[in-house]
């Protein structure tokens, strides 16, 4: 199942497909007892997608058979033992993908000539993905981080391992020679190579970067290139050979402190916007401003959801089962704001007070 929504991946998902490009969305659950129903719900959703294909006169028999095969293959790849909060299946002639999301999605099936990506974009933004690069004299390990975990990432040549005869960093540490490791020219070259490899990863998958290592390693990384100078440095050695849990415990306090500062900054920006008459709240007002490209900063409480329906010039609150109900309007607004260059911040529930879950600073 897919997790990493890079700019290149998003552009590929958004390109037009031969009709029909099928998007199947369903909420999932991480724990019992709710997750025991996920398999049935998912099978029913795929069966409903097949019914839509069969009843659509624009879909030829051969094309329907192709897409149904892709749906079956996608279903076989779903791993509900490691489910998160939402699941998206994309299927089109000759291709399929399965995406697991750390944000709930509405039950929905869409046939179009493009895949429905707004829920992926919103989930990716809410998760605030980041990189952790752990460096030592003989190894550089890359970790992919999300809301509550890090996992080792095998991309861009990582992990990088320095392989030289008679090089024993553990022995050198035992005899007191460890500082000399970072004065050695071969070590400097290894860390320069690490900087180059990390810069390449960031070009393809831009995220905030945290670098862990002994102070001497961090100092040398800063000399090696630009990557460490633009990153948040966490002085903590031993993590290049460490476990995901050890890395998470090392960076977690830094992440929490940054999240608190970010939430405070959002609050100040919104309060200042009220004074300048550049403040907006309410789903209808925010949707209009998002479509007009007027939003500069959008703040969304992490679990805010609302269902609306279109009443001509306005959106009004609706029940999930109402005709033409739009259960993912929050994700629509998030994606629209990002498309027009706005900054989107997810904040803890209750942060926005009387703004009712979502508010914005306007450009004008």
C-alpha positions as a printed NumPy array, in Angstrom:
array([[  0.   ,   0.   ,   0.   ],
       [  1.184,   3.512,  -0.852],
       [  1.924,   6.261,   1.707],
       [  4.302,   8.818,   0.215],
       [  2.578,  11.529,  -1.815],
       [  5.47 ,  13.317,  -3.497],
       [  4.829,  16.181,  -5.961],
       [  5.763,  13.899,  -8.85 ],
       [  3.401,  11.173,  -7.612],
       [  0.55 ,  13.645,  -7.221],
       [  1.093,  15.003, -10.734],
       [  1.028,  11.444, -12.091],
       [ -2.193,  10.641, -10.219],
       [ -3.872,  13.783, -11.572],
       [ -3.15 ,  13.185, -15.244],
       [ -6.202,  12.242, -17.367],
       [ -6.929,   8.532, -17.826],
       [ -8.996,   6.636, -20.377],
       [-12.528,   6.533, -18.975],
       [-13.322,   5.105, -16.481],
       [-10.803,   6.02 , -13.794],
       [-12.373,   4.581, -10.638],
       [-11.777,   5.972,  -7.139],
       [-13.043,   3.888,  -4.202],
       [-12.856,   5.545,  -0.775],
       [-13.718,   3.896,   2.522],
       [-12.966,   4.668,   6.175],
       [-10.908,   2.104,   8.097],
       [-10.037,   1.637,  11.751],
       [ -6.831,   0.879,  13.608],
       [ -8.32 ,  -1.145,  16.482],
       [-10.993,  -3.655,  17.43 ],
       [-13.938,  -3.88 ,  17.391],
       [-14.485,  -1.395,  14.549],
       [-11.731,  -2.764,  12.319],
       [-13.419,  -6.17 ,  12.164],
       [-16.05 ,  -4.607,   9.888],
       [-13.534,  -2.999,   7.523],
       [-13.061,  -6.065,   5.303],
       [-16.809,  -6.392,   4.684],
       [-17.188,  -2.654,   4.046],
       [-14.295,  -2.694,   1.578],
       [-15.607,  -5.717,  -0.344],
       [-19.024,  -4.08 ,  -0.56 ],
       [-17.476,  -0.86 ,  -1.86 ],
       [-15.578,  -2.72 ,  -4.593],
       [-18.735,  -4.66 ,  -5.512],
       [-20.642,  -1.372,  -5.771],
       [-17.919,   0.045,  -8.019],
       [-18.329,  -2.968, -10.322],
       [-22.1  ,  -2.39 , -10.45 ],
       [-21.495,   1.213, -11.479],
       [-19.162,   0.021, -14.238],
       [-21.74 ,  -2.504, -15.475],
       [-24.566,   0.027, -15.573],
       [-22.54 ,   2.762, -17.304],
       [-23.249,   2.689, -21.078],
       [-20.039,   4.63 , -21.765],
       [-17.924,   1.674, -20.538],
       [-17.248,  -1.023, -23.125],
       [-17.22 ,  -4.699, -22.173],
       [-13.455,  -5.059, -22.66 ],
       [-12.708,  -1.937, -20.667],
       [-15.07 ,  -2.985, -17.885],
       [-13.343,  -6.376, -17.638],
       [ -9.939,  -4.662, -17.484],
       [-10.94 ,  -2.263, -14.681],
       [-12.724,  -4.995, -12.724],
       [ -9.516,  -7.047, -12.867],
       [ -7.56 ,  -4.052, -11.57 ],
       [-10.062,  -3.626,  -8.711],
       [ -9.66 ,  -7.307,  -7.766],
       [ -5.882,  -6.994,  -7.802],
       [ -6.034,  -3.866,  -5.662],
       [ -8.338,  -5.613,  -3.183],
       [ -5.888,  -8.507,  -2.869],
       [ -3.107,  -6.057,  -1.96 ],
       [ -4.98 ,  -4.404,   0.922],
       [ -3.425,  -5.18 ,   4.3  ],
       [ -6.082,  -4.387,   6.895],
       [ -3.854,  -5.769,   9.664],
       [ -1.931,  -2.495,   9.361],
       [ -4.838,  -0.236,   8.473],
       [ -4.92 ,   3.427,   9.432],
       [ -7.941,   5.749,   9.224],
       [ -8.823,   5.701,   5.547],
       [ -8.274,   3.656,   2.406],
       [ -8.344,   4.727,  -1.241],
       [ -8.255,   2.406,  -4.248],
       [ -7.566,   3.797,  -7.714],
       [ -8.233,   1.616, -10.752],
       [ -8.143,   2.409, -14.455],
       [ -7.435,   0.397, -17.606],
       [ -4.078,  -1.308, -17.082],
       [ -3.313,   0.071, -13.612],
       [ -4.294,   0.225,  -9.956],
       [ -3.022,   1.662,  -6.666],
       [ -3.929,   1.283,  -2.993],
       [ -3.378,   4.169,  -0.567],
       [ -3.553,   3.956,   3.222],
       [ -4.28 ,   7.304,   4.902],
       [ -3.821,   8.558,   8.451],
       [ -7.029,  10.592,   8.076],
       [-10.602,   9.398,   7.679],
       [-12.346,   9.577,   4.314],
       [-16.049,   9.39 ,   3.404],
       [-17.457,   6.293,   1.732],
       [-17.459,   7.232,  -1.905],
       [-17.158,   5.74 ,  -5.405],
       [-16.35 ,   8.013,  -8.328],
       [-16.062,   7.184, -12.041],
       [-14.321,   9.895, -14.023],
       [-11.395,  10.514, -16.36 ],
       [ -9.113,  11.421, -13.419],
       [ -8.594,   9.972,  -9.95 ],
       [-10.049,  11.744,  -6.901],
       [ -6.954,  13.053,  -5.077],
       [ -8.213,  15.669,  -2.625],
       [ -8.453,  13.237,   0.293],
       [ -4.858,  12.126,  -0.287],
       [ -3.68 ,  15.722,  -0.366],
       [ -5.5  ,  16.608,   2.846],
       [ -4.265,  13.499,   4.673],
       [ -0.695,  14.119,   3.532],
       [ -0.83 ,  17.729,   4.739],
       [ -2.399,  16.762,   8.077],
       [  0.211,  14.091,   8.733],
       [  3.051,  16.625,   8.401],
       [  5.578,  14.073,   7.045],
       [  9.256,  14.668,   7.731],
       [ 12.657,  13.064,   7.244],
       [ 15.156,  12.08 ,   9.927],
       [ 18.754,  11.541,   8.831],
       [ 20.905,   9.77 ,  11.428],
       [ 24.639,  10.02 ,  10.789],
       [ 27.75 ,   8.447,  12.272],
       [ 31.299,   7.946,  11.036],
       [ 30.401,   4.708,   9.243],
       [ 26.665,   4.8  ,   8.518],
       [ 23.888,   7.188,   7.482],
       [ 20.325,   5.973,   7.949],
       [ 17.199,   7.664,   6.597],
       [ 13.892,   7.535,   8.467],
       [ 10.436,   8.57 ,   7.255],
       [  8.352,  10.241,   9.953],
       [  4.648,  10.885,  10.457],
       [  2.266,  11.811,  13.254],
       [  3.32 ,   9.161,  15.758],
       [  6.173,   7.1  ,  14.346],
       [  9.238,   6.811,  12.147],
       [ 10.146,   3.94 ,   9.857],
       [ 13.406,   3.235,   8.062],
       [ 13.324,   4.38 ,   4.443],
       [ 15.266,   2.548,   1.743],
       [ 15.463,   5.145,  -0.997],
       [ 18.119,   7.337,  -2.59 ],
       [ 20.811,   4.769,  -1.772],
       [ 20.107,   4.818,   1.974],
       [ 21.33 ,   3.432,   4.243],
       [ 24.806,   4.572,   3.249],
       [ 27.554,   2.412,   4.741],
       [ 31.228,   3.249,   4.844],
       [ 33.119,   0.126,   3.987],
       [ 36.867,   0.341,   4.561],
       [ 39.377,  -2.247,   5.706],
       [ 40.435,  -2.079,   9.358],
       [ 37.787,   0.527,  10.158],
       [ 36.271,  -0.301,  13.544],
       [ 34.398,   2.673,  15.025],
       [ 33.341,   0.697,  18.108],
       [ 36.946,  -0.164,  18.96 ],
       [ 38.065,   3.417,  18.362],
       [ 35.378,   4.605,  20.725],
       [ 36.512,   2.123,  23.379],
       [ 40.109,   3.311,  23.236],
       [ 39.169,   6.961,  23.193],
       [ 39.845,   7.724,  19.548],
       [ 36.248,   8.504,  18.531],
       [ 36.743,  12.286,  18.056],
       [ 39.455,  11.585,  15.489],
       [ 36.891,   9.775,  13.331],
       [ 35.428,  13.131,  12.402],
       [ 38.796,  14.682,  11.584],
       [ 39.63 ,  11.886,   9.177],
       [ 39.407,  12.882,   5.492],
       [ 37.676,   9.628,   4.554],
       [ 34.958,  10.385,   7.104],
       [ 34.584,  13.885,   5.698],
       [ 34.188,  12.429,   2.239],
       [ 31.594,   9.95 ,   3.506],
       [ 29.541,  12.743,   5.066],
       [ 29.829,  14.866,   1.913],
       [ 28.432,  11.897,  -0.021],
       [ 25.655,  11.686,   2.576],
       [ 24.84 ,  15.375,   2.061],
       [ 24.651,  14.873,  -1.708],
       [ 22.394,  11.815,  -1.379],
       [ 20.069,  13.585,   1.069],
       [ 19.827,  16.66 ,  -1.165],
       [ 18.76 ,  14.373,  -4.008],
       [ 16.022,  12.819,  -1.848],
       [ 14.75 ,  16.267,  -0.826],
       [ 14.503,  17.413,  -4.437],
       [ 12.166,  14.533,  -5.248],
       [ 10.372,  14.374,  -1.883],
       [ 10.558,  17.768,  -0.133],
       [  9.856,  17.573,   3.614],
       [ 11.233,  19.13 ,   6.811],
       [ 14.503,  17.452,   7.748],
       [ 15.897,  16.551,  11.182],
       [ 19.482,  15.318,  11.516],
       [ 20.65 ,  13.286,  14.496],
       [ 24.234,  12.474,  15.394],
       [ 27.092,  13.181,  17.779],
       [ 27.958,  16.912,  17.975],
       [ 31.159,  16.317,  16.006],
       [ 29.201,  14.579,  13.233],
       [ 26.632,  17.372,  13.062],
       [ 29.378,  19.985,  12.893],
       [ 31.066,  18.172,  10.036],
       [ 27.751,  17.687,   8.217],
       [ 27.228,  21.467,   8.363],
       [ 30.606,  21.93 ,   6.719],
       [ 29.906,  19.247,   4.121],
       [ 27.054,  21.012,   2.343],
       [ 23.752,  22.865,   2.578],
       [ 21.461,  20.085,   3.833],
       [ 22.465,  20.235,   7.509],
       [ 22.408,  24.028,   7.582],
       [ 18.753,  24.063,   6.536],
       [ 17.771,  21.177,   8.842],
       [ 16.885,  20.984,  12.535],
       [ 19.845,  19.367,  14.276],
       [ 19.239,  16.951,  17.148],
       [ 22.486,  16.14 ,  19.049],
       [ 22.001,  12.449,  19.758],
       [ 24.544,   9.846,  18.71 ],
       [ 24.055,   6.153,  18.053],
       [ 20.831,   6.385,  16.052],
       [ 22.364,   5.545,  12.676],
       [ 22.51 ,   1.987,  14.068],
       [ 19.378,   2.452,  16.193],
       [ 15.764,   1.311,  16.147],
       [ 12.734,   3.256,  14.907],
       [ 11.516,   3.589,  18.498],
       [ 14.835,   5.049,  19.654],
       [ 14.806,   7.574,  16.812],
       [ 11.191,   8.527,  17.54 ],
       [ 11.954,   9.106,  21.225],
       [ 14.901,  11.337,  20.289],
       [ 12.995,  13.573,  17.873],
       [  9.599,  13.565,  19.564],
       [ 10.353,  16.384,  22.064],
       [ 11.636,  18.562,  19.22 ],
       [  8.537,  17.859,  17.129],
       [  6.207,  18.604,  20.043],
       [  7.959,  21.896,  20.802],
       [  7.731,  22.921,  17.146],
       [  4.029,  21.958,  17.04 ],
       [  3.317,  24.135,  20.084],
       [  5.122,  27.082,  18.522],
       [  3.284,  26.549,  15.235],
       [ -0.115,  26.494,  16.963],
       [  0.724,  29.69 ,  18.853],
       [  1.831,  31.357,  15.612],
       [ -1.45 ,  30.392,  13.938],
       [ -3.453,  31.834,  16.832],
       [ -1.584,  35.127,  16.656],
       [ -1.978,  35.322,  12.879],
       [ -5.736,  34.756,  13.091],
       [ -6.164,  37.303,  15.871],
       [ -4.204,  39.874,  13.919],
       [ -6.298,  39.143,  10.819],
       [ -9.484,  39.869,  12.764],
       [ -8.186,  43.347,  13.516],
       [ -7.342,  43.969,   9.869],
       [-10.714,  42.609,   8.643],
       [ -8.848,  39.816,   6.823],
       [-10.364,  36.968,   8.835],
       [-12.786,  34.343,   7.504],
       [-14.567,  31.398,   9.122],
       [-17.479,  29.121,   8.4  ],
       [-17.475,  26.494,   5.683],
       [-19.505,  28.537,   3.172],
       [-17.374,  31.66 ,   3.508],
       [-14.141,  29.663,   3.414],
       [-15.218,  27.711,   0.327],
       [-15.981,  30.941,  -1.574],
       [-12.673,  32.521,  -0.569],
       [-10.732,  29.343,  -1.391],
       [-12.176,  29.224,  -4.924],
       [-11.3  ,  32.885,  -5.429],
       [ -7.7  ,  32.304,  -4.287],
       [ -8.037,  34.782,  -1.447],
       [ -6.826,  32.508,   1.382],
       [ -3.262,  33.118,   2.583],
       [ -3.343,  30.872,   5.669],
       [ -5.897,  28.149,   6.413],
       [ -6.108,  26.66 ,   9.912],
       [ -8.013,  23.387,  10.369],
       [ -8.622,  21.479,  13.593],
       [ -7.257,  17.956,  13.205],
       [-10.538,  16.028,  13.449],
       [-12.896,  18.644,  12.021],
       [-15.474,  17.199,   9.648],
       [-18.72 ,  18.616,   8.308],
       [-21.174,  17.476,   5.624],
       [-22.784,  20.071,   3.372],
       [-24.82 ,  20.283,   0.206],
       [-24.905,  22.894,  -2.516],
       [-27.884,  25.257,  -2.287],
       [-27.15 ,  27.397,  -5.323],
       [-24.802,  30.179,  -4.29 ],
       [-24.2  ,  28.763,  -0.812],
       [-23.268,  25.592,   1.05 ],
       [-25.555,  24.545,   3.868],
       [-25.088,  21.926,   6.579],
       [-26.523,  18.543,   5.615],
       [-26.785,  14.959,   6.816],
       [-24.451,  12.32 ,   5.368],
       [-27.322,  10.591,   3.554],
       [-28.801,  13.732,   1.996],
       [-29.048,  14.024,  -1.765],
       [-25.857,  15.561,  -3.202],
       [-24.234,  15.615,   0.257],
       [-20.523,  16.472,   0.218],
       [-18.93 ,  14.726,   3.183],
       [-15.358,  15.722,   2.338],
       [-15.834,  19.465,   1.878],
       [-13.031,  20.135,   4.386],
       [-10.611,  18.182,   2.206],
       [-11.889,  20.046,  -0.862],
       [-11.146,  23.373,   0.789],
       [ -7.7  ,  22.218,   1.918],
       [ -6.768,  21.072,  -1.583],
       [ -8.137,  24.233,  -3.196],
       [ -6.163,  26.442,  -0.811],
       [ -2.957,  24.518,  -1.492],
       [ -3.581,  24.808,  -5.234],
       [ -3.66 ,  28.61 ,  -4.933],
       [ -0.469,  28.805,  -2.855],
       [ -1.981,  29.136,   0.616],
       [ -0.301,  27.767,   3.721],
       [ -2.375,  25.08 ,   5.457],
       [ -1.879,  24.264,   9.146],
       [ -3.639,  21.536,  11.097],
       [ -4.003,  22.389,  14.8  ],
       [ -5.301,  20.479,  17.862],
       [ -9.049,  20.205,  18.312],
       [-10.516,  23.145,  20.222],
       [ -7.725,  25.532,  19.235],
       [ -9.917,  27.742,  17.039],
       [-12.673,  28.382,  19.581],
       [-15.725,  30.1  ,  18.069],
       [-14.349,  29.654,  14.536],
       [-15.97 ,  26.204,  14.606],
       [-13.139,  24.024,  13.369],
       [-11.688,  26.022,  10.465],
       [-10.579,  29.619,   9.885],
       [ -8.433,  31.618,   7.501],
       [ -6.275,  34.671,   7.065],
       [ -7.156,  36.331,   3.751],
       [ -4.805,  37.956,   1.272],
       [ -7.166,  40.884,   0.766]])
